[in-house]
Amino acid sequence: MGRGSLDVRLQDGDEVFNRAKLLNIGYTESLKEYDYECFVFSDVDLIPMDDRNTYKCFSQPRHLSVSMDKFGFRLPYHQYFGGVSSMSKEQYLKINGFPNNYWGWGGEDDDIYNRLSSKGMSISRPSGEVGKCRMIRHDRDKQNEPNPQRFDRIAHTRETMSKDGINSLSYRVVKVEKLDLFTRITVDVGKP
């Protein structure tokens, strides 16, 4: 992975979870520390199983977790961009970051895929052997029920992406803790 920075974002309170908004916040907060050019976005419950899977940026956005145990070590569908991915700052800004309006579980990864493809970018991936990941087993969070609007939102990505993303991000930093190996940032992301 190389020397870098690890930021952990924690959503404050007991409101509905918003993963994509937290990823936008991580991007924004990390740039307050250093002018990074490469960003790796990872679910906290995924463990890479092969150290040849380099967590860096490429000429195209990179989907790094291509074969997870929860999917029988197969890509669940071609457009899947969930789990772990990397993008350069230029790629990220070209798609206006992640959507902020996906509250609850599901949909934001497919929205990102649509954003990337609508801007003419293709997804690069390591081989299934190199891109193996294991998921830490856990119950779904109580505030992370499936988002009933996810399919409608995914269908309208092209119309919404210019106004829903890094350019419309709003949040409040509650606490910042600089620890030896990472920075823990607790944020209030608002409500749906």
mmCIF file of C-alpha atoms in Angstrom:
data_model
loop_
_atom_site.group_PDB
_atom_site.id
_atom_site.type_symbol
_atom_site.label_atom_id
_atom_site.label_comp_id
_atom_site.label_asym_id
_atom_site.label_seq_id
_atom_site.Cartn_x
_atom_site.Cartn_y
_atom_site.Cartn_z
ATOM 1 C CA MET A 1 0.000 0.000 0.000
ATOM 2 C CA GLY A 2 2.866 2.368 0.654
ATOM 3 C CA ARG A 3 3.048 5.211 3.095
ATOM 4 C CA GLY A 4 -0.113 7.230 3.228
ATOM 5 C CA SER A 5 -2.871 8.383 5.449
ATOM 6 C CA LEU A 6 -5.793 6.526 6.892
ATOM 7 C CA ASP A 7 -8.854 8.491 7.891
ATOM 8 C CA VAL A 8 -11.758 6.869 9.676
ATOM 9 C CA ARG A 9 -15.091 8.657 9.503
ATOM 10 C CA LEU A 10 -17.717 7.954 12.109
ATOM 11 C CA GLN A 11 -21.285 9.098 11.697
ATOM 12 C CA ASP A 12 -22.483 10.725 14.903
ATOM 13 C CA GLY A 13 -25.852 9.909 16.445
ATOM 14 C CA ASP A 14 -28.445 7.253 15.709
ATOM 15 C CA GLU A 15 -29.755 8.509 12.380
ATOM 16 C CA VAL A 16 -29.964 6.528 9.140
ATOM 17 C CA PHE A 17 -26.504 5.642 7.799
ATOM 18 C CA ASN A 18 -25.113 7.416 4.723
ATOM 19 C CA ARG A 19 -21.990 5.635 3.444
ATOM 20 C CA ALA A 20 -21.511 7.715 0.289
ATOM 21 C CA LYS A 21 -21.721 10.999 2.167
ATOM 22 C CA LEU A 22 -19.127 9.704 4.640
ATOM 23 C CA LEU A 23 -16.813 8.903 1.722
ATOM 24 C CA ASN A 24 -17.223 12.471 0.419
ATOM 25 C CA ILE A 25 -16.432 13.751 3.908
ATOM 26 C CA GLY A 26 -13.317 11.568 4.092
ATOM 27 C CA TYR A 27 -12.150 12.981 0.767
ATOM 28 C CA THR A 28 -12.798 16.570 1.889
ATOM 29 C CA GLU A 29 -11.256 16.213 5.347
ATOM 30 C CA SER A 30 -8.129 14.441 4.055
ATOM 31 C CA LEU A 31 -7.444 17.326 1.675
ATOM 32 C CA LYS A 32 -7.321 19.658 4.684
ATOM 33 C CA GLU A 33 -4.206 17.744 5.799
ATOM 34 C CA TYR A 34 -2.382 17.192 2.495
ATOM 35 C CA ASP A 35 -2.918 17.632 -1.245
ATOM 36 C CA TYR A 36 -3.489 13.938 -2.015
ATOM 37 C CA GLU A 37 -3.791 12.823 -5.648
ATOM 38 C CA CYS A 38 -5.061 9.266 -5.009
ATOM 39 C CA PHE A 39 -7.966 8.097 -2.867
ATOM 40 C CA VAL A 40 -8.833 4.546 -1.834
ATOM 41 C CA PHE A 41 -12.389 4.076 -0.575
ATOM 42 C CA SER A 42 -12.906 0.922 1.465
ATOM 43 C CA ASP A 43 -15.707 -0.672 3.423
ATOM 44 C CA VAL A 44 -14.489 -1.198 6.982
ATOM 45 C CA ASP A 45 -15.461 -4.873 6.995
ATOM 46 C CA LEU A 46 -13.314 -6.024 4.045
ATOM 47 C CA ILE A 47 -9.885 -7.614 4.451
ATOM 48 C CA PRO A 48 -7.648 -8.042 1.372
ATOM 49 C CA MET A 49 -6.319 -11.592 0.970
ATOM 50 C CA ASP A 50 -3.497 -10.987 -1.530
ATOM 51 C CA ASP A 51 -0.742 -8.404 -1.079
ATOM 52 C CA ARG A 52 -0.297 -8.118 -4.858
ATOM 53 C CA ASN A 53 -3.528 -6.098 -4.895
ATOM 54 C CA THR A 54 -1.926 -2.670 -4.896
ATOM 55 C CA TYR A 55 -4.020 0.036 -3.309
ATOM 56 C CA LYS A 56 -3.102 2.874 -5.645
ATOM 57 C CA CYS A 57 -4.623 4.844 -8.508
ATOM 58 C CA PHE A 58 -4.522 3.920 -12.169
ATOM 59 C CA SER A 59 -5.324 5.645 -15.455
ATOM 60 C CA GLN A 60 -8.948 4.524 -14.985
ATOM 61 C CA PRO A 61 -10.942 4.140 -11.747
ATOM 62 C CA ARG A 62 -10.015 0.832 -10.116
ATOM 63 C CA HIS A 63 -12.338 -1.660 -8.447
ATOM 64 C CA LEU A 64 -10.066 -3.551 -6.039
ATOM 65 C CA SER A 65 -12.422 -6.007 -4.273
ATOM 66 C CA VAL A 66 -13.453 -8.090 -7.272
ATOM 67 C CA SER A 67 -13.872 -11.474 -5.594
ATOM 68 C CA MET A 68 -15.330 -11.451 -2.093
ATOM 69 C CA ASP A 69 -16.148 -14.504 -0.037
ATOM 70 C CA LYS A 70 -19.737 -13.286 0.465
ATOM 71 C CA PHE A 71 -20.248 -13.600 -3.324
ATOM 72 C CA GLY A 72 -18.498 -16.971 -3.618
ATOM 73 C CA PHE A 73 -15.291 -15.222 -4.756
ATOM 74 C CA ARG A 74 -16.972 -13.992 -7.947
ATOM 75 C CA LEU A 75 -17.936 -10.577 -9.221
ATOM 76 C CA PRO A 76 -21.701 -10.426 -8.527
ATOM 77 C CA TYR A 77 -22.421 -8.421 -11.718
ATOM 78 C CA HIS A 78 -20.332 -6.510 -14.244
ATOM 79 C CA GLN A 79 -21.348 -3.023 -13.041
ATOM 80 C CA TYR A 80 -20.479 -3.798 -9.402
ATOM 81 C CA PHE A 81 -18.160 -1.139 -7.953
ATOM 82 C CA GLY A 82 -18.657 -1.787 -4.227
ATOM 83 C CA GLY A 83 -16.311 -2.746 -1.427
ATOM 84 C CA VAL A 84 -12.911 -1.212 -2.201
ATOM 85 C CA SER A 85 -12.125 1.171 -5.044
ATOM 86 C CA SER A 86 -9.549 3.789 -5.959
ATOM 87 C CA MET A 87 -9.801 7.016 -7.918
ATOM 88 C CA SER A 88 -7.443 9.863 -8.645
ATOM 89 C CA LYS A 89 -8.494 13.337 -7.557
ATOM 90 C CA GLU A 90 -9.152 14.198 -11.213
ATOM 91 C CA GLN A 91 -11.411 11.151 -11.711
ATOM 92 C CA TYR A 92 -13.262 11.855 -8.454
ATOM 93 C CA LEU A 93 -13.925 15.493 -9.311
ATOM 94 C CA LYS A 94 -14.976 14.627 -12.872
ATOM 95 C CA ILE A 95 -17.932 12.634 -11.453
ATOM 96 C CA ASN A 96 -18.662 15.151 -8.656
ATOM 97 C CA GLY A 97 -17.681 12.587 -6.013
ATOM 98 C CA PHE A 98 -20.222 10.277 -4.438
ATOM 99 C CA PRO A 99 -23.960 11.017 -4.179
ATOM 100 C CA ASN A 100 -25.117 12.445 -0.834
ATOM 101 C CA ASN A 101 -28.749 11.301 -1.063
ATOM 102 C CA TYR A 102 -28.434 7.529 -0.479
ATOM 103 C CA TRP A 103 -29.644 7.029 3.085
ATOM 104 C CA GLY A 104 -29.681 3.466 4.379
ATOM 105 C CA TRP A 105 -28.275 0.413 2.626
ATOM 106 C CA GLY A 106 -27.672 0.055 -1.080
ATOM 107 C CA GLY A 107 -27.479 1.864 -4.371
ATOM 108 C CA GLU A 108 -24.583 4.268 -3.979
ATOM 109 C CA ASP A 109 -22.051 1.905 -5.595
ATOM 110 C CA ASP A 110 -24.252 1.465 -8.669
ATOM 111 C CA ASP A 111 -24.722 5.237 -8.819
ATOM 112 C CA ILE A 112 -20.926 5.637 -8.861
ATOM 113 C CA TYR A 113 -20.613 3.122 -11.692
ATOM 114 C CA ASN A 114 -23.204 5.132 -13.661
ATOM 115 C CA ARG A 115 -21.324 8.367 -12.968
ATOM 116 C CA LEU A 116 -18.055 6.895 -14.190
ATOM 117 C CA SER A 117 -19.534 5.400 -17.354
ATOM 118 C CA SER A 118 -21.484 8.587 -18.163
ATOM 119 C CA LYS A 119 -18.170 10.475 -18.124
ATOM 120 C CA GLY A 120 -16.573 7.972 -20.498
ATOM 121 C CA MET A 121 -14.425 6.211 -17.937
ATOM 122 C CA SER A 122 -14.042 2.463 -17.769
ATOM 123 C CA ILE A 123 -13.389 0.373 -14.673
ATOM 124 C CA SER A 124 -10.087 -1.446 -14.317
ATOM 125 C CA ARG A 125 -9.818 -4.491 -12.078
ATOM 126 C CA PRO A 126 -7.153 -6.902 -10.865
ATOM 127 C CA SER A 127 -7.655 -10.597 -11.553
ATOM 128 C CA GLY A 128 -10.109 -12.470 -9.357
ATOM 129 C CA GLU A 129 -7.199 -14.200 -7.637
ATOM 130 C CA VAL A 130 -5.404 -10.948 -6.789
ATOM 131 C CA GLY A 131 -8.620 -9.063 -5.925
ATOM 132 C CA LYS A 132 -9.778 -11.556 -3.273
ATOM 133 C CA CYS A 133 -11.269 -10.123 -0.074
ATOM 134 C CA ARG A 134 -12.836 -11.615 3.003
ATOM 135 C CA MET A 135 -15.704 -9.908 4.770
ATOM 136 C CA ILE A 136 -15.789 -9.723 8.545
ATOM 137 C CA ARG A 137 -19.153 -11.241 9.486
ATOM 138 C CA HIS A 138 -21.575 -8.955 11.298
ATOM 139 C CA ASP A 139 -25.261 -8.169 11.536
ATOM 140 C CA ARG A 140 -26.618 -5.263 9.522
ATOM 141 C CA ASP A 141 -26.634 -2.062 11.544
ATOM 142 C CA LYS A 142 -30.036 -1.145 12.949
ATOM 143 C CA GLN A 143 -29.960 2.248 11.216
ATOM 144 C CA ASN A 144 -28.924 0.757 7.865
ATOM 145 C CA GLU A 145 -32.101 -0.733 6.428
ATOM 146 C CA PRO A 146 -32.384 -1.085 2.633
ATOM 147 C CA ASN A 147 -33.048 2.227 0.911
ATOM 148 C CA PRO A 148 -36.463 1.844 -0.798
ATOM 149 C CA GLN A 149 -35.667 4.688 -3.248
ATOM 150 C CA ARG A 150 -32.323 3.254 -4.403
ATOM 151 C CA PHE A 151 -33.524 1.799 -7.717
ATOM 152 C CA ASP A 152 -35.251 5.028 -8.772
ATOM 153 C CA ARG A 153 -32.194 7.073 -7.799
ATOM 154 C CA ILE A 154 -29.836 4.755 -9.708
ATOM 155 C CA ALA A 155 -32.034 5.122 -12.805
ATOM 156 C CA HIS A 156 -31.640 8.923 -12.672
ATOM 157 C CA THR A 157 -27.911 9.257 -11.936
ATOM 158 C CA ARG A 158 -27.155 11.185 -15.127
ATOM 159 C CA GLU A 159 -29.777 13.822 -14.291
ATOM 160 C CA THR A 160 -28.769 14.233 -10.627
ATOM 161 C CA MET A 161 -24.985 13.845 -10.572
ATOM 162 C CA SER A 162 -24.158 17.458 -11.458
ATOM 163 C CA LYS A 163 -26.017 18.758 -8.394
ATOM 164 C CA ASP A 164 -25.657 15.867 -5.908
ATOM 165 C CA GLY A 165 -22.086 15.190 -4.851
ATOM 166 C CA ILE A 166 -18.983 16.901 -3.564
ATOM 167 C CA ASN A 167 -20.354 20.283 -4.729
ATOM 168 C CA SER A 168 -23.444 19.941 -2.488
ATOM 169 C CA LEU A 169 -21.806 18.284 0.533
ATOM 170 C CA SER A 170 -22.846 19.613 3.935
ATOM 171 C CA TYR A 171 -21.849 18.248 7.344
ATOM 172 C CA ARG A 172 -20.519 19.306 10.732
ATOM 173 C CA VAL A 173 -17.328 17.986 12.312
ATOM 174 C CA VAL A 174 -18.092 16.905 15.888
ATOM 175 C CA LYS A 175 -14.657 15.680 16.928
ATOM 176 C CA VAL A 176 -11.216 15.010 15.422
ATOM 177 C CA GLU A 177 -8.827 12.592 17.126
ATOM 178 C CA LYS A 178 -5.301 12.295 15.707
ATOM 179 C CA LEU A 179 -4.002 8.875 16.711
ATOM 180 C CA ASP A 180 -0.688 7.177 15.864
ATOM 181 C CA LEU A 181 -1.866 5.292 12.770
ATOM 182 C CA PHE A 182 -5.039 7.083 11.769
ATOM 183 C CA THR A 183 -7.274 10.071 12.324
ATOM 184 C CA ARG A 184 -10.783 9.437 13.669
ATOM 185 C CA ILE A 185 -13.266 12.075 12.558
ATOM 186 C CA THR A 186 -16.768 12.069 14.025
ATOM 187 C CA VAL A 187 -19.270 13.994 11.925
ATOM 188 C CA ASP A 188 -22.924 14.993 11.915
ATOM 189 C CA VAL A 189 -24.176 14.206 8.399
ATOM 190 C CA GLY A 190 -27.658 15.603 8.919
ATOM 191 C CA LYS A 191 -30.896 13.746 8.267
ATOM 192 C CA PRO A 192 -32.627 12.357 5.183
#
